Amino acid sequence: MVRQILPISALLLGSALLLFAGGMNVLILPMRGTFEGFSAASLGLLGSGWAVGYVLGCVFMARLVARVGHIRSFSVMAAFAAIAVLLSLLILTPWAWVPLRALSGFCFAGAAMIVESWLGERAEPQSRGRIFGIYTMVNLAASTAGQLVLTLGDTTGIVFFVLPAIFYCLALVPTAISSSASPRPLARVSLDLRALWRNSPVAVFAVFCIGISNGAFGTLSAVYANEVGLHLTAVALFASLPVLAGALSQVPIGLVSDRMDRRLVLVLVAVLALVADLAFIFLRPDGRLENLVMASVFGAAIYAMYPIIIAHANDHAAEGSAIQVSGGLLMVFGLGSIAGPMAAGYSMAAFGQTGLFVTSAVAHVLIILFGAIRMSMRAPVHEAEKAAFVTVPQGRMATPETHVLAASPEEAEEIIAAEEDRLAEEGTGPAHEAAAAATAAVAAATERPPRVSEEEP
């Protein structure tokens, strides 16, 4: 285990620093915004802005890296993320915070993709799953620690704006001083809704609804906890415990979905989430313990649904297209994450703090109904034909590189082959030669000789 971790320790440290800063950043904004008197609707727009930036980062980051390289791109992303959080302190208005939050989302997506691309190259084929698991645990721990550190000081001051900026800058150090060659080009994603719908209608519909629910809760959970009177420590736990519960629940739920119709498992998990929604709406717990327990149950349900959907879609995907399907669904999830916080913000403005769970309840009801309809129209996939279930981190949305890092060695080879074909079509030049050299290095790491274009000397 130590031999596998040491070569990637610098990358894991950079990722941990990035997630630690992100954990502070994501929680300080709604808490400080509430103190400044921002409306729930404007705070919801912060989550929508983040999701817009994150989706754009996933789409355009590959082009930026192809132009200027991994290290420079990562440094730019970390620098702008630090600038965004500092400007949020200097300009205390929601109309400035929303575009700054979009900039943060773009930077965070780009930085995470670069780290994951590096990890994917450094991981040996037989240890990819283990490396992905370590990376996921490090990110969860760092993000949770970043949120909990807010309990140690005054959230109405400047400290928790300056600290994330410092840690964003520190995150670029491990990659900046790395002596290893740049990894392969980043995975490119595209959104082909027709192809995704033909592959699995329930996956497209459900992942959009999950984006609504998860995006709303991830953005406004701290606002809800503050409005029901929880103290600062409990507010931080209310936001972080559901993510940890969701990470733990993915393993048993994934094992069950490997043996049953994944759509049925999805519907049952959505029912559990709906029960938690209704409990928050009608029981209105006001105690610390009751809120934290119910939030953990809620998180165990909502953060386990996305991996089920990805696995179900890959069960129906054509051979060699699993990564493209996962990347497309990630974009649909992002679109739902844009709509969710906005809808929940206006719902909270209209119905009070329970409006957050009214929004997610509607999303979960739609998943249950549509899933039941699709089960009556299409036979389940036979157990022997199912794709492997892979747990996916859900703290601040996955990236296309997350799915590549979690891919099997065979799927990784398919990605390398596709990138080689793309590079051959785009011509030669310094950027092409550097990318081709990086692709050749990854091909060697996966024990497959790179293909050489006939036009190259």
Tab-separated table of C-alpha atoms in Angstrom:
chain	number	residue	atom	x	y	z
A	1	MET	CA	0.000	0.000	0.000
A	2	VAL	CA	2.803	2.444	0.927
A	3	ARG	CA	4.560	1.752	-2.373
A	4	GLN	CA	1.384	2.723	-4.220
A	5	ILE	CA	0.718	5.900	-2.206
A	6	LEU	CA	4.220	7.414	-2.178
A	7	PRO	CA	4.402	8.172	-5.941
A	8	ILE	CA	1.078	10.020	-5.793
A	9	SER	CA	1.445	11.609	-2.354
A	10	ALA	CA	2.118	15.085	-3.803
A	11	LEU	CA	-1.016	14.876	-5.952
A	12	LEU	CA	-3.108	13.666	-3.028
A	13	LEU	CA	-1.770	16.544	-0.931
A	14	GLY	CA	-2.658	19.059	-3.635
A	15	SER	CA	-6.148	17.597	-3.925
A	16	ALA	CA	-6.592	17.619	-0.135
A	17	LEU	CA	-5.588	21.282	0.094
A	18	LEU	CA	-7.976	22.112	-2.742
A	19	LEU	CA	-10.895	20.292	-1.103
A	20	PHE	CA	-10.058	21.727	2.317
A	21	ALA	CA	-10.295	25.244	0.887
A	22	GLY	CA	-13.446	24.303	-1.020
A	23	GLY	CA	-15.066	22.969	2.149
A	24	MET	CA	-14.549	26.294	3.913
A	25	ASN	CA	-15.605	28.281	0.864
A	26	VAL	CA	-18.864	26.432	0.267
A	27	LEU	CA	-20.021	26.855	3.865
A	28	ILE	CA	-18.836	30.376	4.694
A	29	LEU	CA	-20.800	31.994	1.850
A	30	PRO	CA	-24.340	30.945	2.888
A	31	MET	CA	-23.539	31.517	6.550
A	32	ARG	CA	-22.084	34.979	5.970
A	33	GLY	CA	-24.833	35.751	3.453
A	34	THR	CA	-27.475	34.935	6.053
A	35	PHE	CA	-25.720	37.231	8.534
A	36	GLU	CA	-25.647	40.018	5.927
A	37	GLY	CA	-29.386	39.619	5.341
A	38	PHE	CA	-29.281	38.039	1.871
A	39	SER	CA	-32.564	36.395	0.868
A	40	ALA	CA	-32.879	32.629	0.461
A	41	ALA	CA	-33.515	33.172	-3.249
A	42	SER	CA	-30.232	35.045	-3.709
A	43	LEU	CA	-28.347	32.413	-1.708
A	44	GLY	CA	-29.873	29.740	-3.934
A	45	LEU	CA	-28.456	31.562	-6.935
A	46	LEU	CA	-24.981	30.979	-5.474
A	47	GLY	CA	-25.439	27.249	-6.013
A	48	SER	CA	-26.771	27.811	-9.511
A	49	GLY	CA	-23.779	30.012	-10.311
A	50	TRP	CA	-21.400	27.365	-9.000
A	51	ALA	CA	-23.046	24.682	-11.142
A	52	VAL	CA	-22.894	26.867	-14.276
A	53	GLY	CA	-19.182	27.434	-13.745
A	54	TYR	CA	-18.563	23.787	-12.927
A	55	VAL	CA	-20.271	22.552	-16.091
A	56	LEU	CA	-18.386	25.074	-18.223
A	57	GLY	CA	-15.145	23.991	-16.573
A	58	CYS	CA	-15.813	20.356	-17.413
A	59	VAL	CA	-16.534	21.300	-21.036
A	60	PHE	CA	-13.740	23.787	-21.782
A	61	MET	CA	-10.891	22.787	-19.472
A	62	ALA	CA	-9.528	20.185	-21.884
A	63	ARG	CA	-8.982	22.905	-24.505
A	64	LEU	CA	-7.155	25.188	-22.082
A	65	VAL	CA	-4.855	22.400	-20.938
A	66	ALA	CA	-4.121	21.469	-24.559
A	67	ARG	CA	-2.979	25.072	-25.180
A	68	VAL	CA	-0.870	25.888	-22.120
A	69	GLY	CA	-0.272	22.594	-20.316
A	70	HIS	CA	-1.346	21.024	-17.040
A	71	ILE	CA	0.865	22.874	-14.553
A	72	ARG	CA	0.131	26.357	-15.894
A	73	SER	CA	-3.582	25.606	-16.121
A	74	PHE	CA	-3.703	24.307	-12.555
A	75	SER	CA	-1.835	27.369	-11.287
A	76	VAL	CA	-4.286	29.689	-13.055
A	77	MET	CA	-7.274	27.822	-11.621
A	78	ALA	CA	-5.920	27.956	-8.061
A	79	ALA	CA	-5.063	31.643	-8.407
A	80	PHE	CA	-8.499	32.641	-9.701
A	81	ALA	CA	-10.233	30.536	-7.039
A	82	ALA	CA	-8.288	32.473	-4.392
A	83	ILE	CA	-9.152	35.776	-6.078
A	84	ALA	CA	-12.850	34.834	-6.206
A	85	VAL	CA	-13.129	34.119	-2.482
A	86	LEU	CA	-11.213	37.295	-1.557
A	87	LEU	CA	-13.405	39.425	-3.822
A	88	SER	CA	-16.446	37.864	-2.120
A	89	LEU	CA	-15.151	39.399	1.112
A	90	LEU	CA	-14.526	42.810	-0.445
A	91	ILE	CA	-17.867	43.009	-2.313
A	92	LEU	CA	-20.616	41.892	0.057
A	93	THR	CA	-23.540	41.818	-2.365
A	94	PRO	CA	-25.306	38.760	-3.829
A	95	TRP	CA	-25.085	40.130	-7.380
A	96	ALA	CA	-21.298	40.093	-7.120
A	97	TRP	CA	-21.193	36.770	-5.288
A	98	VAL	CA	-23.121	34.854	-7.973
A	99	PRO	CA	-20.629	35.443	-10.839
A	100	LEU	CA	-17.731	35.011	-8.418
A	101	ARG	CA	-19.229	31.688	-7.369
A	102	ALA	CA	-19.457	30.716	-11.041
A	103	LEU	CA	-15.761	31.551	-11.408
A	104	SER	CA	-15.038	29.354	-8.380
A	105	GLY	CA	-16.990	26.483	-9.928
A	106	PHE	CA	-15.058	26.773	-13.187
A	107	CYS	CA	-11.718	26.849	-11.359
A	108	PHE	CA	-12.633	23.983	-9.068
A	109	ALA	CA	-13.727	21.755	-11.944
A	110	GLY	CA	-10.554	22.499	-13.899
A	111	ALA	CA	-8.208	21.949	-10.970
A	112	ALA	CA	-9.920	18.692	-9.980
A	113	MET	CA	-9.781	17.384	-13.553
A	114	ILE	CA	-6.044	18.077	-13.780
A	115	VAL	CA	-5.300	16.307	-10.482
A	116	GLU	CA	-7.449	13.335	-11.472
A	117	SER	CA	-5.778	13.144	-14.883
A	118	TRP	CA	-2.383	13.017	-13.203
A	119	LEU	CA	-3.542	10.315	-10.799
A	120	GLY	CA	-4.973	8.302	-13.680
A	121	GLU	CA	-1.608	8.287	-15.411
A	122	ARG	CA	0.413	7.466	-12.296
A	123	ALA	CA	-1.894	4.600	-11.276
A	124	GLU	CA	-0.863	1.164	-12.467
A	125	PRO	CA	-3.615	-0.819	-14.227
A	126	GLN	CA	-3.961	-3.362	-11.420
A	127	SER	CA	-4.211	-0.661	-8.730
A	128	ARG	CA	-6.585	1.842	-10.361
A	129	GLY	CA	-9.504	0.907	-8.126
A	130	ARG	CA	-7.406	1.170	-4.975
A	131	ILE	CA	-5.977	4.541	-5.987
A	132	PHE	CA	-9.474	5.824	-6.755
A	133	GLY	CA	-10.658	4.675	-3.326
A	134	ILE	CA	-7.769	6.430	-1.561
A	135	TYR	CA	-8.377	9.592	-3.562
A	136	THR	CA	-12.076	9.544	-2.647
A	137	MET	CA	-11.362	9.089	1.067
A	138	VAL	CA	-8.783	11.903	1.076
A	139	ASN	CA	-11.237	14.261	-0.623
A	140	LEU	CA	-14.085	13.434	1.749
A	141	ALA	CA	-11.860	13.898	4.796
A	142	ALA	CA	-10.423	17.184	3.527
A	143	SER	CA	-13.794	18.642	2.522
A	144	THR	CA	-15.356	17.686	5.869
A	145	ALA	CA	-12.397	19.129	7.782
A	146	GLY	CA	-12.717	22.380	5.832
A	147	GLN	CA	-16.360	22.694	6.843
A	148	LEU	CA	-15.779	21.792	10.479
A	149	VAL	CA	-12.902	24.267	10.887
A	150	LEU	CA	-15.476	27.058	10.633
A	151	THR	CA	-16.648	26.091	14.112
A	152	LEU	CA	-13.356	27.326	15.567
A	153	GLY	CA	-13.829	31.029	14.880
A	154	ASP	CA	-16.110	33.928	14.026
A	155	THR	CA	-17.847	33.502	10.654
A	156	THR	CA	-18.766	37.191	10.565
A	157	GLY	CA	-15.129	38.303	10.249
A	158	ILE	CA	-12.510	37.996	7.504
A	159	VAL	CA	-10.624	34.901	8.667
A	160	PHE	CA	-12.695	32.293	6.836
A	161	PHE	CA	-12.410	34.186	3.562
A	162	VAL	CA	-8.641	34.620	3.826
A	163	LEU	CA	-7.927	31.022	4.901
A	164	PRO	CA	-9.528	29.399	1.814
A	165	ALA	CA	-7.549	31.777	-0.399
A	166	ILE	CA	-4.330	30.717	1.342
A	167	PHE	CA	-5.101	27.033	0.936
A	168	TYR	CA	-6.102	27.456	-2.724
A	169	CYS	CA	-2.647	28.945	-3.320
A	170	LEU	CA	-0.944	26.180	-1.312
A	171	ALA	CA	-2.755	23.585	-3.458
A	172	LEU	CA	-0.760	24.579	-6.541
A	173	VAL	CA	2.627	23.974	-4.865
A	174	PRO	CA	2.757	20.142	-5.159
A	175	THR	CA	2.020	20.212	-8.898
A	176	ALA	CA	4.189	23.264	-9.567
A	177	ILE	CA	7.310	21.594	-8.142
A	178	SER	CA	6.538	18.183	-9.605
A	179	SER	CA	9.275	16.783	-11.859
A	180	SER	CA	7.002	14.257	-13.561
A	181	ALA	CA	5.962	14.724	-17.184
A	182	SER	CA	2.555	16.168	-17.947
A	183	PRO	CA	-0.120	13.476	-18.170
A	184	ARG	CA	-2.270	12.645	-21.158
A	185	PRO	CA	-4.781	15.199	-22.496
A	186	LEU	CA	-7.923	15.610	-20.435
A	187	ALA	CA	-11.034	13.666	-21.305
A	188	ARG	CA	-13.455	15.660	-23.448
A	189	VAL	CA	-17.192	15.412	-22.928
A	190	SER	CA	-20.166	16.301	-25.051
A	191	LEU	CA	-23.885	16.386	-24.372
A	192	ASP	CA	-25.910	14.278	-26.802
A	193	LEU	CA	-29.336	14.142	-25.182
A	194	ARG	CA	-30.889	12.033	-27.935
A	195	ALA	CA	-28.247	9.340	-27.674
A	196	LEU	CA	-28.429	9.375	-23.867
A	197	TRP	CA	-32.237	9.125	-23.947
A	198	ARG	CA	-32.142	6.230	-26.410
A	199	ASN	CA	-29.659	4.459	-24.163
A	200	SER	CA	-31.688	4.919	-20.954
A	201	PRO	CA	-34.592	7.362	-20.506
A	202	VAL	CA	-34.790	6.702	-16.769
A	203	ALA	CA	-31.112	7.570	-16.339
A	204	VAL	CA	-31.474	10.942	-18.073
A	205	PHE	CA	-34.692	11.887	-16.276
A	206	ALA	CA	-33.561	10.695	-12.841
A	207	VAL	CA	-30.079	12.219	-12.980
A	208	PHE	CA	-31.601	15.631	-13.781
A	209	CYS	CA	-33.955	15.304	-10.788
A	210	ILE	CA	-31.079	14.212	-8.566
A	211	GLY	CA	-29.132	17.257	-9.707
A	212	ILE	CA	-32.056	19.389	-8.535
A	213	SER	CA	-32.261	17.695	-5.140
A	214	ASN	CA	-28.542	17.369	-4.409
A	215	GLY	CA	-27.689	20.810	-5.749
A	216	ALA	CA	-30.374	22.422	-3.615
A	217	PHE	CA	-29.333	20.635	-0.436
A	218	GLY	CA	-25.614	21.185	-0.996
A	219	THR	CA	-26.176	24.922	-1.408
A	220	LEU	CA	-28.870	25.691	1.159
A	221	SER	CA	-28.453	23.067	3.899
A	222	ALA	CA	-26.465	25.528	6.027
A	223	VAL	CA	-29.161	28.181	5.535
A	224	TYR	CA	-31.863	25.724	6.663
A	225	ALA	CA	-29.847	24.631	9.699
A	226	ASN	CA	-29.207	28.226	10.708
A	227	GLU	CA	-32.867	29.186	10.337
A	228	VAL	CA	-34.071	26.325	12.562
A	229	GLY	CA	-31.771	27.605	15.303
A	230	LEU	CA	-28.840	25.174	15.240
A	231	HIS	CA	-25.535	26.410	16.639
A	232	LEU	CA	-22.451	26.801	14.450
A	233	THR	CA	-21.018	23.333	15.109
A	234	ALA	CA	-24.361	21.693	14.386
A	235	VAL	CA	-24.725	23.748	11.181
A	236	ALA	CA	-21.358	22.448	9.953
A	237	LEU	CA	-22.315	18.874	10.870
A	238	PHE	CA	-25.704	19.263	9.188
A	239	ALA	CA	-23.907	20.088	5.936
A	240	SER	CA	-21.081	17.509	6.184
A	241	LEU	CA	-22.642	14.404	7.787
A	242	PRO	CA	-25.036	13.727	4.864
A	243	VAL	CA	-22.095	13.593	2.427
A	244	LEU	CA	-20.241	11.112	4.661
A	245	ALA	CA	-23.405	9.044	5.119
A	246	GLY	CA	-23.897	8.999	1.359
A	247	ALA	CA	-20.337	7.797	0.803
A	248	LEU	CA	-20.846	4.945	3.267
A	249	SER	CA	-24.244	3.927	1.892
A	250	GLN	CA	-22.997	3.596	-1.694
A	251	VAL	CA	-21.235	0.288	-1.016
A	252	PRO	CA	-24.178	-1.765	0.372
A	253	ILE	CA	-26.652	-0.131	-2.011
A	254	GLY	CA	-24.308	-0.854	-4.910
A	255	LEU	CA	-24.066	-4.524	-3.916
A	256	VAL	CA	-27.865	-4.760	-3.816
A	257	SER	CA	-28.202	-3.084	-7.214
A	258	ASP	CA	-25.791	-5.632	-8.704
A	259	ARG	CA	-28.285	-8.379	-7.779
A	260	MET	CA	-31.588	-6.632	-8.504
A	261	ASP	CA	-33.121	-4.379	-11.115
A	262	ARG	CA	-31.197	-1.134	-10.571
A	263	ARG	CA	-34.341	0.860	-11.356
A	264	LEU	CA	-36.153	-0.828	-8.483
A	265	VAL	CA	-33.254	-0.044	-6.154
A	266	LEU	CA	-33.296	3.554	-7.376
A	267	VAL	CA	-37.038	3.840	-6.696
A	268	LEU	CA	-36.655	2.352	-3.200
A	269	VAL	CA	-33.821	4.726	-2.338
A	270	ALA	CA	-35.906	7.630	-3.680
A	271	VAL	CA	-38.754	6.497	-1.412
A	272	LEU	CA	-36.377	6.652	1.570
A	273	ALA	CA	-35.312	10.147	0.524
A	274	LEU	CA	-38.969	11.161	0.165
A	275	VAL	CA	-39.745	9.886	3.671
A	276	ALA	CA	-36.923	12.074	4.985
A	277	ASP	CA	-38.283	15.018	2.964
A	278	LEU	CA	-41.744	14.608	4.464
A	279	ALA	CA	-40.304	14.239	7.961
A	280	PHE	CA	-38.517	17.581	7.626
A	281	ILE	CA	-41.622	19.232	6.164
A	282	PHE	CA	-44.260	17.991	8.616
A	283	LEU	CA	-42.356	17.052	11.799
A	284	ARG	CA	-40.130	20.129	11.671
A	285	PRO	CA	-37.476	18.873	14.113
A	286	ASP	CA	-35.875	21.634	16.156
A	287	GLY	CA	-33.415	19.660	18.272
A	288	ARG	CA	-29.783	19.134	17.309
A	289	LEU	CA	-29.800	15.325	17.508
A	290	GLU	CA	-33.049	14.920	15.563
A	291	ASN	CA	-31.870	17.190	12.772
A	292	LEU	CA	-28.477	15.512	12.447
A	293	VAL	CA	-29.949	11.987	12.414
A	294	MET	CA	-32.567	12.893	9.814
A	295	ALA	CA	-29.991	14.748	7.719
A	296	SER	CA	-27.736	11.664	7.766
A	297	VAL	CA	-30.583	9.437	6.586
A	298	PHE	CA	-31.422	11.972	3.905
A	299	GLY	CA	-27.785	12.119	2.752
A	300	ALA	CA	-27.439	8.336	2.738
A	301	ALA	CA	-30.302	8.248	0.247
A	302	ILE	CA	-29.697	11.236	-2.037
A	303	TYR	CA	-25.937	10.745	-2.445
A	304	ALA	CA	-26.310	7.052	-3.291
A	305	MET	CA	-28.650	7.563	-6.249
A	306	TYR	CA	-26.187	9.083	-8.736
A	307	PRO	CA	-23.867	6.009	-8.842
A	308	ILE	CA	-26.897	3.736	-9.298
A	309	ILE	CA	-27.956	5.754	-12.332
A	310	ILE	CA	-24.469	5.743	-13.851
A	311	ALA	CA	-24.263	1.965	-13.409
A	312	HIS	CA	-27.740	1.461	-14.900
A	313	ALA	CA	-26.914	3.600	-17.938
A	314	ASN	CA	-23.653	1.720	-18.454
A	315	ASP	CA	-25.589	-1.570	-18.305
A	316	HIS	CA	-27.286	-0.484	-21.548
A	317	ALA	CA	-24.335	1.366	-23.110
A	318	ALA	CA	-22.691	0.033	-26.264
A	319	GLU	CA	-19.263	-1.501	-25.856
A	320	GLY	CA	-16.600	1.194	-25.597
A	321	SER	CA	-19.053	4.036	-24.844
A	322	ALA	CA	-19.340	3.772	-21.050
A	323	ILE	CA	-17.150	6.813	-20.347
A	324	GLN	CA	-18.991	8.923	-22.931
A	325	VAL	CA	-22.328	7.963	-21.357
A	326	SER	CA	-21.061	8.794	-17.862
A	327	GLY	CA	-19.713	12.142	-19.068
A	328	GLY	CA	-22.984	13.017	-20.785
A	329	LEU	CA	-25.009	12.166	-17.703
A	330	LEU	CA	-22.643	14.304	-15.650
A	331	MET	CA	-23.616	17.259	-17.846
A	332	VAL	CA	-27.331	16.514	-17.302
A	333	PHE	CA	-26.670	16.293	-13.564
A	334	GLY	CA	-24.991	19.698	-13.810
A	335	LEU	CA	-28.039	21.177	-15.537
A	336	GLY	CA	-30.208	19.902	-12.697
A	337	SER	CA	-27.746	21.404	-10.208
A	338	ILE	CA	-28.234	24.767	-11.895
A	339	ALA	CA	-32.026	24.612	-11.573
A	340	GLY	CA	-32.190	23.033	-8.091
A	341	PRO	CA	-30.655	25.740	-5.860
A	342	MET	CA	-32.573	28.441	-7.737
A	343	ALA	CA	-35.904	26.640	-7.312
A	344	ALA	CA	-35.204	25.821	-3.659
A	345	GLY	CA	-34.210	29.406	-2.904
A	346	TYR	CA	-37.500	30.759	-4.205
A	347	SER	CA	-39.372	27.931	-2.471
A	348	MET	CA	-37.757	28.844	0.860
A	349	ALA	CA	-38.668	32.487	0.274
A	350	ALA	CA	-42.294	31.442	-0.273
A	351	PHE	CA	-42.756	28.610	2.287
A	352	GLY	CA	-40.032	29.211	4.851
A	353	GLN	CA	-37.092	26.917	5.597
A	354	THR	CA	-39.065	23.755	4.760
A	355	GLY	CA	-39.216	24.962	1.159
A	356	LEU	CA	-35.807	23.333	0.709
A	357	PHE	CA	-37.323	19.899	1.276
A	358	VAL	CA	-40.475	20.726	-0.679
A	359	THR	CA	-38.225	21.155	-3.719
A	360	SER	CA	-36.373	17.892	-3.174
A	361	ALA	CA	-39.625	16.057	-2.394
A	362	VAL	CA	-41.007	17.029	-5.809
A	363	ALA	CA	-37.825	15.741	-7.460
A	364	HIS	CA	-37.989	12.446	-5.580
A	365	VAL	CA	-41.679	11.906	-6.376
A	366	LEU	CA	-40.902	12.380	-10.077
A	367	ILE	CA	-38.080	9.821	-9.873
A	368	ILE	CA	-40.397	7.282	-8.211
A	369	LEU	CA	-43.187	7.748	-10.757
A	370	PHE	CA	-40.954	7.730	-13.836
A	371	GLY	CA	-38.943	4.772	-12.546
A	372	ALA	CA	-42.126	2.756	-11.982
A	373	ILE	CA	-43.352	3.597	-15.490
A	374	ARG	CA	-40.076	2.543	-17.101
A	375	MET	CA	-39.997	-0.749	-15.181
A	376	SER	CA	-43.339	-1.624	-16.735
A	377	MET	CA	-42.037	-0.840	-20.230
A	378	ARG	CA	-38.560	-2.376	-20.326
A	379	ALA	CA	-37.232	-5.635	-18.953
A	380	PRO	CA	-34.363	-5.474	-16.444
A	381	VAL	CA	-30.781	-6.242	-17.450
A	382	HIS	CA	-29.644	-9.763	-16.632
A	383	GLU	CA	-27.241	-9.918	-13.710
A	384	ALA	CA	-24.466	-11.428	-15.836
A	385	GLU	CA	-24.669	-8.533	-18.322
A	386	LYS	CA	-24.461	-5.727	-15.785
A	387	ALA	CA	-21.583	-3.251	-15.741
A	388	ALA	CA	-19.517	-2.898	-12.585
A	389	PHE	CA	-20.921	-0.576	-9.915
A	390	VAL	CA	-18.439	2.169	-9.022
A	391	THR	CA	-18.787	4.486	-6.043
A	392	VAL	CA	-18.538	8.148	-7.058
A	393	PRO	CA	-17.657	11.066	-4.759
A	394	GLN	CA	-20.602	13.442	-4.415
A	395	GLY	CA	-19.195	16.287	-2.310
A	396	ARG	CA	-19.207	18.949	-5.010
A	397	MET	CA	-20.049	16.934	-8.134
A	398	ALA	CA	-17.764	14.560	-10.018
A	399	THR	CA	-15.806	15.532	-13.133
A	400	PRO	CA	-15.296	13.649	-16.407
A	401	GLU	CA	-11.827	12.694	-15.160
A	402	THR	CA	-13.391	11.122	-12.061
A	403	HIS	CA	-15.087	8.558	-14.283
A	404	VAL	CA	-11.849	7.998	-16.214
A	405	LEU	CA	-9.892	7.485	-12.988
A	406	ALA	CA	-12.508	4.999	-11.789
A	407	ALA	CA	-12.505	3.149	-15.119
A	408	SER	CA	-11.159	-0.333	-15.599
A	409	PRO	CA	-7.801	-0.761	-17.392
A	410	GLU	CA	-9.660	-1.824	-20.546
A	411	GLU	CA	-11.808	1.310	-20.522
A	412	ALA	CA	-8.710	3.428	-19.889
A	413	GLU	CA	-7.117	1.922	-23.013
A	414	GLU	CA	-10.196	2.894	-25.036
A	415	ILE	CA	-9.877	6.491	-23.837
A	416	ILE	CA	-6.189	6.561	-24.780
A	417	ALA	CA	-6.984	5.227	-28.244
A	418	ALA	CA	-9.664	7.885	-28.755
A	419	GLU	CA	-7.270	10.653	-27.692
A	420	GLU	CA	-4.592	9.318	-30.070
A	421	ASP	CA	-7.068	9.435	-32.946
A	422	ARG	CA	-8.103	12.978	-32.033
A	423	LEU	CA	-4.497	14.154	-31.796
A	424	ALA	CA	-3.705	12.638	-35.183
A	425	GLU	CA	-6.636	14.500	-36.755
A	426	GLU	CA	-5.678	17.855	-35.198
A	427	GLY	CA	-2.238	17.906	-36.829
A	428	THR	CA	1.261	18.486	-35.525
A	429	GLY	CA	3.019	21.275	-33.688
A	430	PRO	CA	4.446	21.817	-30.197
A	431	ALA	CA	1.141	21.246	-28.413
A	432	HIS	CA	0.446	18.150	-30.487
A	433	GLU	CA	3.912	16.714	-29.910
A	434	ALA	CA	3.709	17.308	-26.154
A	435	ALA	CA	0.268	15.742	-25.943
A	436	ALA	CA	1.332	12.807	-28.090
A	437	ALA	CA	4.339	12.224	-25.837
A	438	ALA	CA	2.090	12.275	-22.767
A	439	THR	CA	-0.323	9.846	-24.430
A	440	ALA	CA	2.566	7.528	-25.263
A	441	ALA	CA	3.631	7.599	-21.607
A	442	VAL	CA	0.142	6.619	-20.475
A	443	ALA	CA	-0.005	3.871	-23.076
A	444	ALA	CA	3.258	2.495	-21.731
A	445	ALA	CA	1.856	2.643	-18.200
A	446	THR	CA	-1.106	0.536	-19.287
A	447	GLU	CA	1.239	-1.900	-21.083
A	448	ARG	CA	-0.116	-1.128	-24.544
A	449	PRO	CA	2.133	0.220	-27.340
A	450	PRO	CA	0.964	3.593	-28.708
A	451	ARG	CA	-0.273	3.815	-32.256
A	452	VAL	CA	1.689	6.093	-34.586
A	453	SER	CA	0.041	8.048	-37.355
A	454	GLU	CA	1.278	7.190	-40.845
A	455	GLU	CA	1.722	10.913	-41.590
A	456	GLU	CA	4.196	11.398	-38.733
A	457	PRO	CA	7.912	10.994	-39.510
